[in-house]
PDB file of C-alpha atoms in Angstrom:
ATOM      1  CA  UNK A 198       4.866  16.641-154.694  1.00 44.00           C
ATOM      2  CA  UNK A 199       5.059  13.934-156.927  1.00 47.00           C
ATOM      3  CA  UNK A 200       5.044  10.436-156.490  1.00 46.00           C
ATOM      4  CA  UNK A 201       8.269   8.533-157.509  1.00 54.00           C
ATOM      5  CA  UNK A 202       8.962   5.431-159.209  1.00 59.00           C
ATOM      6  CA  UNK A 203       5.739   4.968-161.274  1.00 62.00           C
ATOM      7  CA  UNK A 204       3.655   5.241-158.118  1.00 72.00           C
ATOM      8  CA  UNK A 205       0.051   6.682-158.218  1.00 85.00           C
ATOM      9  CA  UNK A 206      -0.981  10.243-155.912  1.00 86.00           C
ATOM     10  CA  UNK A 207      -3.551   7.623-154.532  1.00 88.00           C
ATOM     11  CA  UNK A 208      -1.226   4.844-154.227  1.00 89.00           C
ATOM     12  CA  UNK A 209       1.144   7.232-152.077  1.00 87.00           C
ATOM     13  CA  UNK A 210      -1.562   8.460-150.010  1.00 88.00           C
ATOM     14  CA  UNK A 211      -2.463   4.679-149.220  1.00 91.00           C
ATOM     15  CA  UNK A 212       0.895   3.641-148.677  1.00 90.00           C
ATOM     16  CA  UNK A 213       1.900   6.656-146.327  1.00 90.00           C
ATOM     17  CA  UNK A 214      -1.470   6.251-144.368  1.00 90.00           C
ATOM     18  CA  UNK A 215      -0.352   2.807-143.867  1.00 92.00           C
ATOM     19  CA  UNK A 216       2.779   3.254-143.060  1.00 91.00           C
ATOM     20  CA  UNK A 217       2.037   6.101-140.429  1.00 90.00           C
ATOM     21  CA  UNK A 218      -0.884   3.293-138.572  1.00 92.00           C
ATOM     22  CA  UNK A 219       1.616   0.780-138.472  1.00 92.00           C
ATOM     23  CA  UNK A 220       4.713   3.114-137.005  1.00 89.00           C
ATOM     24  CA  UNK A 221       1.871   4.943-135.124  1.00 91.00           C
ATOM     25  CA  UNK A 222       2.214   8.713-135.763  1.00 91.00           C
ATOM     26  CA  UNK A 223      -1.791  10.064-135.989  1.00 92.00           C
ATOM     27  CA  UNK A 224      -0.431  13.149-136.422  1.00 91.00           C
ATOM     28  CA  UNK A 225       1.064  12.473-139.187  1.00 90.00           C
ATOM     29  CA  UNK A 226      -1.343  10.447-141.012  1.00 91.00           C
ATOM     30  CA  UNK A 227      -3.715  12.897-140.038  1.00 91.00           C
ATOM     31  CA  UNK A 228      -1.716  15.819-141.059  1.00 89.00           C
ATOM     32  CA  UNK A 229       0.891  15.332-143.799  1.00 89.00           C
ATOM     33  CA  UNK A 230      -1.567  15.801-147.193  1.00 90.00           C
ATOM     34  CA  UNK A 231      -1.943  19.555-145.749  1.00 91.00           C
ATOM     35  CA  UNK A 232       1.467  19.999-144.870  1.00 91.00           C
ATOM     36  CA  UNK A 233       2.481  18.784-147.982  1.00 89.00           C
ATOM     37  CA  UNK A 234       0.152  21.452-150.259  1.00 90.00           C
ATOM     38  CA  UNK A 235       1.605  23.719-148.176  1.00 89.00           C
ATOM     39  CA  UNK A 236       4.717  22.337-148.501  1.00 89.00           C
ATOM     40  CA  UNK A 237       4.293  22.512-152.298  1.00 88.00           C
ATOM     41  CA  UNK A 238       2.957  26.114-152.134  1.00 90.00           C
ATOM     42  CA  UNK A 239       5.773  27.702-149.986  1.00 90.00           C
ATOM     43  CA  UNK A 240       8.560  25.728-152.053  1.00 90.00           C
ATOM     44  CA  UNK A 241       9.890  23.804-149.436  1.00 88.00           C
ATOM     45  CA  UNK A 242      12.653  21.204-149.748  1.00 90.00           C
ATOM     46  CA  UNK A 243      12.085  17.523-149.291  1.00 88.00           C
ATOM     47  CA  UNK A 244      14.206  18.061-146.051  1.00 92.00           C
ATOM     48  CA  UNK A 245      12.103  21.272-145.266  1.00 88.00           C
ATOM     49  CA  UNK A 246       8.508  19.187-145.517  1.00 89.00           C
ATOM     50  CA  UNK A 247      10.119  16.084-143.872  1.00 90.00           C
ATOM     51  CA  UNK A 248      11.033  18.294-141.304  1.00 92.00           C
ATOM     52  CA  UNK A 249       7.730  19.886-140.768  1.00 90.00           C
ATOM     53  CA  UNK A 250       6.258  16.315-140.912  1.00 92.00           C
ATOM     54  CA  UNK A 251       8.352  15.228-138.444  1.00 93.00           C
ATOM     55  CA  UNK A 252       7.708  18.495-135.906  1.00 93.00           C
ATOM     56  CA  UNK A 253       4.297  18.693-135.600  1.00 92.00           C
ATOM     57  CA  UNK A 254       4.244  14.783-134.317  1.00 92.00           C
ATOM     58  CA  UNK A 255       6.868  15.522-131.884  1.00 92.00           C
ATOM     59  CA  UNK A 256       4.678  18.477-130.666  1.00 91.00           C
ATOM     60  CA  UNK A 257       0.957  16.547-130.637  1.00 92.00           C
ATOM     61  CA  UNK A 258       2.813  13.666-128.890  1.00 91.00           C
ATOM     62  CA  UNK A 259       4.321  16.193-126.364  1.00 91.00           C
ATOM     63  CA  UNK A 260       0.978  17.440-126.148  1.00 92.00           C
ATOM     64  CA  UNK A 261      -0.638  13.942-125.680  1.00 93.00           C
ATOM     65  CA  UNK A 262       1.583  12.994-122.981  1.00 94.00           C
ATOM     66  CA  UNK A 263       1.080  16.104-120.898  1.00 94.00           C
ATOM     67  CA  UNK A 264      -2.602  15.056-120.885  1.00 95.00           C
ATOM     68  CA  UNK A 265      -1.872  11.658-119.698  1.00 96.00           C
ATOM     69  CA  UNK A 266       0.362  13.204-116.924  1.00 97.00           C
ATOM     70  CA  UNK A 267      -2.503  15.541-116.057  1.00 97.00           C
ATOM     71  CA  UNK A 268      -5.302  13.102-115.905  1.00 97.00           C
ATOM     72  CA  UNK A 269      -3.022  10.494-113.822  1.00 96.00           C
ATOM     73  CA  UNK A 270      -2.096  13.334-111.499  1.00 97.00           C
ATOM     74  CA  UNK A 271      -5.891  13.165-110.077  1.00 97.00           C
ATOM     75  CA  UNK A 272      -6.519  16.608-110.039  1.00 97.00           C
ATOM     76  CA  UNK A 273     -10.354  17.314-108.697  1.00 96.00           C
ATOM     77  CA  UNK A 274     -10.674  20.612-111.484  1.00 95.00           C
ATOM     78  CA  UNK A 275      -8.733  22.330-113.626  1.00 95.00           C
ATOM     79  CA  UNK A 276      -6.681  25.440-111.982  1.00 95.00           C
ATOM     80  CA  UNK A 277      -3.726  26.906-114.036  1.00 95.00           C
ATOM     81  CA  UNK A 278      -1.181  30.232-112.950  1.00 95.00           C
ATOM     82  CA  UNK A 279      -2.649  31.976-115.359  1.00 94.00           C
ATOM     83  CA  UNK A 280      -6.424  32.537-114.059  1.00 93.00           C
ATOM     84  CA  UNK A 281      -4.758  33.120-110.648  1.00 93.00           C
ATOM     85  CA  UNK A 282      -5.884  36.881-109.529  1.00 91.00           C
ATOM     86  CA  UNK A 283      -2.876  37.846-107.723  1.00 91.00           C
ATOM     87  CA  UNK A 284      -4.535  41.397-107.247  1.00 89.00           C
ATOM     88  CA  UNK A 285      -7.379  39.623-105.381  1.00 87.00           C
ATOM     89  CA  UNK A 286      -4.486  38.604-102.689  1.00 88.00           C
ATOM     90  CA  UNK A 287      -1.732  40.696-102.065  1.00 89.00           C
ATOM     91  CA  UNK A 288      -0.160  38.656 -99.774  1.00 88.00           C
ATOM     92  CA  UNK A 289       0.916  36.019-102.207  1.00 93.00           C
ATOM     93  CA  UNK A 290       4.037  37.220-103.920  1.00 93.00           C
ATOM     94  CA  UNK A 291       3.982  36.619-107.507  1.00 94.00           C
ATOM     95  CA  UNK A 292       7.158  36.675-108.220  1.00 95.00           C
ATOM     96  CA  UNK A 293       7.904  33.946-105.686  1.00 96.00           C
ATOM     97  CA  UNK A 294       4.888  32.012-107.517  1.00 96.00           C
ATOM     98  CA  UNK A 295       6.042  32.507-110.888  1.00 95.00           C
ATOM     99  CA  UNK A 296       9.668  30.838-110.529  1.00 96.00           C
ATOM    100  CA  UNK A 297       8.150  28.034-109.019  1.00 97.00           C
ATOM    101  CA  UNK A 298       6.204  27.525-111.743  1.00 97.00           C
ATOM    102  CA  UNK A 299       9.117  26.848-113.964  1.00 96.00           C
ATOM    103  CA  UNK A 300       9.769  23.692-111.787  1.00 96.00           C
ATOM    104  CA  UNK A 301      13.251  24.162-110.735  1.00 96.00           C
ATOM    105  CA  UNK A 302      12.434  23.163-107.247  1.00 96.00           C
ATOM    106  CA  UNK A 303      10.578  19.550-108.042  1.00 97.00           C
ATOM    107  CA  UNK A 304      13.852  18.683-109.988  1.00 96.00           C
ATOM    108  CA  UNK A 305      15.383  19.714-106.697  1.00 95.00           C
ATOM    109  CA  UNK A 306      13.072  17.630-104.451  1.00 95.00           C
ATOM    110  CA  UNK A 307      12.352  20.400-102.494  1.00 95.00           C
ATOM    111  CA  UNK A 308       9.127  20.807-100.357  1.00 96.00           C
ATOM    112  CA  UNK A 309       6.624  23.518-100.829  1.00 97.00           C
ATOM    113  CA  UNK A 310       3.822  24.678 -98.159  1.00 97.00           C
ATOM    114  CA  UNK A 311       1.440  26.887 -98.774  1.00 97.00           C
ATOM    115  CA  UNK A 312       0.035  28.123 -95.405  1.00 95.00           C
ATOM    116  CA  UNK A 313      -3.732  30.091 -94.597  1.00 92.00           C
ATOM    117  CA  UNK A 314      -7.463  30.174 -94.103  1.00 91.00           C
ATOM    118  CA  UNK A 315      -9.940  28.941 -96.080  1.00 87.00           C
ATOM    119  CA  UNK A 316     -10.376  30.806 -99.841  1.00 87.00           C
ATOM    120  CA  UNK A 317      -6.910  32.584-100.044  1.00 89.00           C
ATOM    121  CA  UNK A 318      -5.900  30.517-102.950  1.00 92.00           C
ATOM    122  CA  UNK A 319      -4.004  27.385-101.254  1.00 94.00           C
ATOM    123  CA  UNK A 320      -5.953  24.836-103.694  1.00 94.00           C
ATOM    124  CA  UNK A 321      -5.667  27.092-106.676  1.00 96.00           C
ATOM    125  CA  UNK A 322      -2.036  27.305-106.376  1.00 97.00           C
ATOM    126  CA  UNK A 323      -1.212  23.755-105.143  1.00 97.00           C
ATOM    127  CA  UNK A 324      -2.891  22.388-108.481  1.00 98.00           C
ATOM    128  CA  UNK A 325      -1.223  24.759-110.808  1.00 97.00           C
ATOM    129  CA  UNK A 326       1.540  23.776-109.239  1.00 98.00           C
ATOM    130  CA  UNK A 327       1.075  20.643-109.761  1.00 98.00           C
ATOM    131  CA  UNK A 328      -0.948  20.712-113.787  1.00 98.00           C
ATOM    132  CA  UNK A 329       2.492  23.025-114.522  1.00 97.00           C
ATOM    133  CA  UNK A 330       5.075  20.664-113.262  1.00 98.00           C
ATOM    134  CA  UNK A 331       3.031  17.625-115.145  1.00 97.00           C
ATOM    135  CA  UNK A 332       3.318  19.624-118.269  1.00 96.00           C
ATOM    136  CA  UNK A 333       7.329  19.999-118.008  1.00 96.00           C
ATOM    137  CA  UNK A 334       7.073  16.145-117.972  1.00 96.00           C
ATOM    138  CA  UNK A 335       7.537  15.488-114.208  1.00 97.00           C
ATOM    139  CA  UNK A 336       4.705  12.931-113.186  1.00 97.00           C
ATOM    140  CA  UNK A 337       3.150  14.624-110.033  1.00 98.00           C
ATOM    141  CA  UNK A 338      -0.033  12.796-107.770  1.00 98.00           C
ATOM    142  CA  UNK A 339      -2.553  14.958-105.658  1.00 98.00           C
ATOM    143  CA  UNK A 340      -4.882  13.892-103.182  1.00 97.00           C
ATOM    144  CA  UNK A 341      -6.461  15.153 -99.948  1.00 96.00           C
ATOM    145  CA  UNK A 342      -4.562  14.633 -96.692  1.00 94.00           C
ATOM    146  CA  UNK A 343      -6.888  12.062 -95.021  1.00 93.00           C
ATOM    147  CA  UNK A 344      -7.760  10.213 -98.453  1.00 95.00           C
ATOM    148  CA  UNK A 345      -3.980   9.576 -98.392  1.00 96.00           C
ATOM    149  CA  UNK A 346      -3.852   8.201 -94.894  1.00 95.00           C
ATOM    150  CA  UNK A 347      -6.839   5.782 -95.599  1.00 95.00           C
ATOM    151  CA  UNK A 348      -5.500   4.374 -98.000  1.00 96.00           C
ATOM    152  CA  UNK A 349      -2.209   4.050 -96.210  1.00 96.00           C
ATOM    153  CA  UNK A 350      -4.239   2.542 -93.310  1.00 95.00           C
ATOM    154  CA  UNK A 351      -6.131   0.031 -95.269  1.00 95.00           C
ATOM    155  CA  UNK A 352      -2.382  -1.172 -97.130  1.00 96.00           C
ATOM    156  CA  UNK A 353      -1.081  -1.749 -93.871  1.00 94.00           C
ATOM    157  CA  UNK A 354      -3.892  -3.949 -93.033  1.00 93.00           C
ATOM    158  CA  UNK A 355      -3.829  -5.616 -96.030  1.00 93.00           C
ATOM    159  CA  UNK A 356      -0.149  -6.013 -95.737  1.00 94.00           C
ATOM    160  CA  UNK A 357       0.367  -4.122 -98.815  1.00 95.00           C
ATOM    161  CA  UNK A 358       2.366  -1.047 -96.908  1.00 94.00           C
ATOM    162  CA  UNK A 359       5.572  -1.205 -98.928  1.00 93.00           C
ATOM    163  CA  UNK A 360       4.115  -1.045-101.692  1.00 94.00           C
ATOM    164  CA  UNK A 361       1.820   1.657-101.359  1.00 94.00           C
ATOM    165  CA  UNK A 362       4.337   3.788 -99.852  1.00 93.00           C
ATOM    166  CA  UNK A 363       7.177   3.014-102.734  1.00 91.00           C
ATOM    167  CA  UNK A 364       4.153   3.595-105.371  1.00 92.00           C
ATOM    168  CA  UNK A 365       3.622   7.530-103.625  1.00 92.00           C
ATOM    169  CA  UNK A 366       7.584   7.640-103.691  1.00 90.00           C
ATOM    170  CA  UNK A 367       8.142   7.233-107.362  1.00 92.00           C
ATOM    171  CA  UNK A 368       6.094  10.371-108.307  1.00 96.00           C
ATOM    172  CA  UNK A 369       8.049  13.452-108.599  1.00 97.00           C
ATOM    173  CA  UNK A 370       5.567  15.971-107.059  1.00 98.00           C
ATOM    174  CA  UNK A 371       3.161  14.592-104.342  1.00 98.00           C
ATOM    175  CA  UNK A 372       0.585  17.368-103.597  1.00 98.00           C
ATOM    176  CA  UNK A 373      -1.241  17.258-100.379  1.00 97.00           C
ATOM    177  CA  UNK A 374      -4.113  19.343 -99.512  1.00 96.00           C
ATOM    178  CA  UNK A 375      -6.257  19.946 -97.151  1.00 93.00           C
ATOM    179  CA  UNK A 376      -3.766  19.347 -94.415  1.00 92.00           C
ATOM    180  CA  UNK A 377      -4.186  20.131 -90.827  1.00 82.00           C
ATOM    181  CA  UNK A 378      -7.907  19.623 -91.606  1.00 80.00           C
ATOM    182  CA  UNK A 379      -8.758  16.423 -89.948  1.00 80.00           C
ATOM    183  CA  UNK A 380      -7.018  14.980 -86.619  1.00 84.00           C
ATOM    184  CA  UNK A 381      -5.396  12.165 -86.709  1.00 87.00           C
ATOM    185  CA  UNK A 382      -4.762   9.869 -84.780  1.00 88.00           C
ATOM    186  CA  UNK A 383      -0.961   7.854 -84.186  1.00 88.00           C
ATOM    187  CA  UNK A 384      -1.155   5.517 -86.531  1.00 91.00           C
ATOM    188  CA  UNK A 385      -2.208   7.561 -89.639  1.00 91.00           C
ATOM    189  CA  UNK A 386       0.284  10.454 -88.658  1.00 91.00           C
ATOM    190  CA  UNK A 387       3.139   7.700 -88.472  1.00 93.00           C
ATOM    191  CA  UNK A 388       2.065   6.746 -91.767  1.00 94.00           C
ATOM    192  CA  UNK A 389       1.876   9.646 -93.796  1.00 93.00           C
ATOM    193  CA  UNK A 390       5.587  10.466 -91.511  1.00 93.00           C
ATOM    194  CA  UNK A 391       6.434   7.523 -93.934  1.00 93.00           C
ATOM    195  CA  UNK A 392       5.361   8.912 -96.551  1.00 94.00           C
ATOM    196  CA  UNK A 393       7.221  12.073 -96.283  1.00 92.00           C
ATOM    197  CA  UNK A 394      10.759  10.271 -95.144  1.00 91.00           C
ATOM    198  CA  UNK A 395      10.670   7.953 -98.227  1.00 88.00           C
ATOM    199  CA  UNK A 396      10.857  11.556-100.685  1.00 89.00           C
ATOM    200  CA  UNK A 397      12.712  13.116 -98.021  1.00 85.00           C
ATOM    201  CA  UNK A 398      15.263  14.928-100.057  1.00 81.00           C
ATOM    202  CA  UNK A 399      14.656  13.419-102.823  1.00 89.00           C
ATOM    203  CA  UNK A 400      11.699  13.843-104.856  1.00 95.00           C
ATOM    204  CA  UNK A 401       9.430  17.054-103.820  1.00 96.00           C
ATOM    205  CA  UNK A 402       5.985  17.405-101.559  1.00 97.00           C
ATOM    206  CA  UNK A 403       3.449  20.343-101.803  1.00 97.00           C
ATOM    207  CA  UNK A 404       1.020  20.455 -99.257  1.00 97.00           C
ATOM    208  CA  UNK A 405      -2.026  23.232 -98.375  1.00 96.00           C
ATOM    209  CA  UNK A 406      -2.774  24.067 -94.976  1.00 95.00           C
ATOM    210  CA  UNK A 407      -5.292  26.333 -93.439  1.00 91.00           C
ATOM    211  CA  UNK A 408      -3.377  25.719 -89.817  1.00 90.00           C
ATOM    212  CA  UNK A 409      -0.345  27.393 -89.046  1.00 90.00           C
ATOM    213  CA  UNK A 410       2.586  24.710 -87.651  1.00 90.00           C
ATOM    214  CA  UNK A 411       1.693  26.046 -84.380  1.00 88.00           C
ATOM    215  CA  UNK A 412      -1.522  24.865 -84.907  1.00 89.00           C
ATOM    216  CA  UNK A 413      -0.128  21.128 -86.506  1.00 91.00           C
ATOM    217  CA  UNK A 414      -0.495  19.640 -82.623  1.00 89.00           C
ATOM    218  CA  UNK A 415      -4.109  19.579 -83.270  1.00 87.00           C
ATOM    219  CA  UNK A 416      -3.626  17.127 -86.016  1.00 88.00           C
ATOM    220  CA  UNK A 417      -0.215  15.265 -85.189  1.00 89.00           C
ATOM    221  CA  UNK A 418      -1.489  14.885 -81.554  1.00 86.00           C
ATOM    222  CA  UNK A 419       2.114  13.091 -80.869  1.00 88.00           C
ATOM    223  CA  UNK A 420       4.610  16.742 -80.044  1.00 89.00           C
ATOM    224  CA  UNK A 421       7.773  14.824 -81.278  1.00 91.00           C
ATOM    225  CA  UNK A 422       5.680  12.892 -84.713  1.00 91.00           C
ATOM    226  CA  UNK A 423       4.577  16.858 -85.267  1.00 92.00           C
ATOM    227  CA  UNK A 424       7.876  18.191 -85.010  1.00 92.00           C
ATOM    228  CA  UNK A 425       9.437  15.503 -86.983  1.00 92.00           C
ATOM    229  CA  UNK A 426       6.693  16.194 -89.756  1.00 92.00           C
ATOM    230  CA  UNK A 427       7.272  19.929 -89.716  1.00 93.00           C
ATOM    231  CA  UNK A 428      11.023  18.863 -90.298  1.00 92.00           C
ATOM    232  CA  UNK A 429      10.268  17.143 -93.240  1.00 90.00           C
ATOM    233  CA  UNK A 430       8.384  19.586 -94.957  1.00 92.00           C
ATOM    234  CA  UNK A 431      10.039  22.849 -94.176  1.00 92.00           C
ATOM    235  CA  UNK A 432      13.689  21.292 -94.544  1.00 90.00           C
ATOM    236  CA  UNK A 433      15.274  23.824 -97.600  1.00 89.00           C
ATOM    237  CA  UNK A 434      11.873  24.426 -98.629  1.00 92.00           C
ATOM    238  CA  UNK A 435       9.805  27.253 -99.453  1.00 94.00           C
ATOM    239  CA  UNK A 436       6.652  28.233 -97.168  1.00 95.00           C
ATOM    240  CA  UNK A 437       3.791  30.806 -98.882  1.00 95.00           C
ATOM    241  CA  UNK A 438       1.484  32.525 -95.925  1.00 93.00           C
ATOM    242  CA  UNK A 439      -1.568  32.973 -98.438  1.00 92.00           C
ATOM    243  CA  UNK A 440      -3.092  35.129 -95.484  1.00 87.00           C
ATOM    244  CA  UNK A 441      -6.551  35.036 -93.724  1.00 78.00           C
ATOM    245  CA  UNK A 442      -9.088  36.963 -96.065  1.00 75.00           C
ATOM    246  CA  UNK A 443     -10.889  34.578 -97.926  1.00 73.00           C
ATOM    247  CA  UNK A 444     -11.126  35.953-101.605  1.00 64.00           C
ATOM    248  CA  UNK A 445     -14.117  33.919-102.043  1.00 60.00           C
ATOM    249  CA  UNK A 446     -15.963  35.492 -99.532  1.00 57.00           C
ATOM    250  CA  UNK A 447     -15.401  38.560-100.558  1.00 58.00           C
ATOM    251  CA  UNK A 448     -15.974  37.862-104.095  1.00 56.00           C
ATOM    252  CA  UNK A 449     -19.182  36.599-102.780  1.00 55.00           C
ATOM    253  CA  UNK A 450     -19.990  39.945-100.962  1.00 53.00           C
ATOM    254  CA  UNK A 451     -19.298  42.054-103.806  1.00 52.00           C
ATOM    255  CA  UNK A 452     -21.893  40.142-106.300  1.00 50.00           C
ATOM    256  CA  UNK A 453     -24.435  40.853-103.958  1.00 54.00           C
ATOM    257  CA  UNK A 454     -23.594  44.404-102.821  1.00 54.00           C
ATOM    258  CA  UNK A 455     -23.898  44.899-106.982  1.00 56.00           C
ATOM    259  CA  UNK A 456     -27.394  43.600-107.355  1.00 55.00           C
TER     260      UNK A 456
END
């Protein structure tokens, strides 16, 4: 494509480099000498190469911003859907797992609880949960349980409650895990009860569990707190019983029956 108006190829390539610092598109600086030889090659209108200009920087900045969303999330690893062995654990419905993945029920503010023992999944699936709901531009935090109530513990001391709790209720998604894990005692549970009533129909919760709710008095030592708790998170929500065999152990079992 040539340059207009008297203006050198290297003169253009300048100016639009320029230009696309100061405006900031990278991807476009970075991008548009290829996309216009191919531009050139495939015959493409000035409206047609504009356009692909214009697309790929939408898509790198989409991309760019999921990333952000990820890493602010505070997820400990990486887990997506689609590594998930579903085989590995019957008792997980896939089906069930796959619609939530398209996010319908964080724009809901629904609560999710994925219920069973240790190494059935209930990590795995909380944090693709949560890394697919960041990608469809929801802003989602995870943490453990009891890191959660330590920090809500310390805010309250340092008379910084209110805005501690407000800062966990802006997020769209709040993923707990590792609940039922730790006791704790009434002050923490009343806390994190806090918690959950500021997104209470509202903006959505996840949470893992290897305790059944029967099982929650061991934690929320208060009958009434746990009851009012279980309220909050079960309330038009959906609850995933990820069973009791441990696919980790049995993964590990299998390695070494194969040596």
């Amino acid at each position: 494509m040539n340059a207009r108006r008297g203006v050198t190829e290297e003169a253009a390539v300048a100016a639009i480099d320029s230009a696309c610092r100061l405006l900031r598109l990278p991807t476009i600086r970075a991008r548009f000498a290829d996309i216009a030889a191919d531009s050139q090659r495939e015959q493409l209108s000035y409206l047609g190469f504009l356009a692909e200009l214009v697309m790929v920087e939408c898509e790198d900045r989409d991309k760019r911003a999921s990333a952000r969303r990820i890493t602010a999330a505070g997820f400990p690893r990486t887990k997506i859907l689609a590594d998930f062995d579903f085989t590995a654990n019957p008792a997980i419905p896939a089906a069930v797992i796959n619609q939530l993945a398209t996010g319908a029920w964080v724009k809901a503010g629904q609560p999710l609880c994925l219920i069973g023992d240790s190494g059935t999944g209930k990590s795995h699936l909380l944090i693709a949960l949560g890394t697919a709901a960041a990608q469809q531009g929801y802003r989602v935090r995870y943490t453990l349980t009891s890191k959660l109530v330590n920090e809500l513990v310390e805010a309250a001391d340092d008379k910084q409650l209110s805005k501690t709790i407000a800062r966990y209720g802006r997020v769209d998604l709040l993923c707990l895990d590792e609940l039922g894990f730790l006791e704790l005692d009434r002050k923490g549970a009343e806390l994190l009860f806090q918690v959950l009533t500021e997104r209470e129909e509202k903006s959505a919760v996840a949470i893992a569990s290897n305790e059944a709710f029967s099982g929650w008095t061991k934690t929320f030592t208060d009958p009434r707190l746990c009851a009012a708790i279980v309220d909050r998170l079960t309330f038009n929500g959906q609850i995933i019983e990820t069973g009791t065999t441990s696919y980790r152990l049995e993964h590990s079992r299998a390695a070494r029956s194969s040596q």
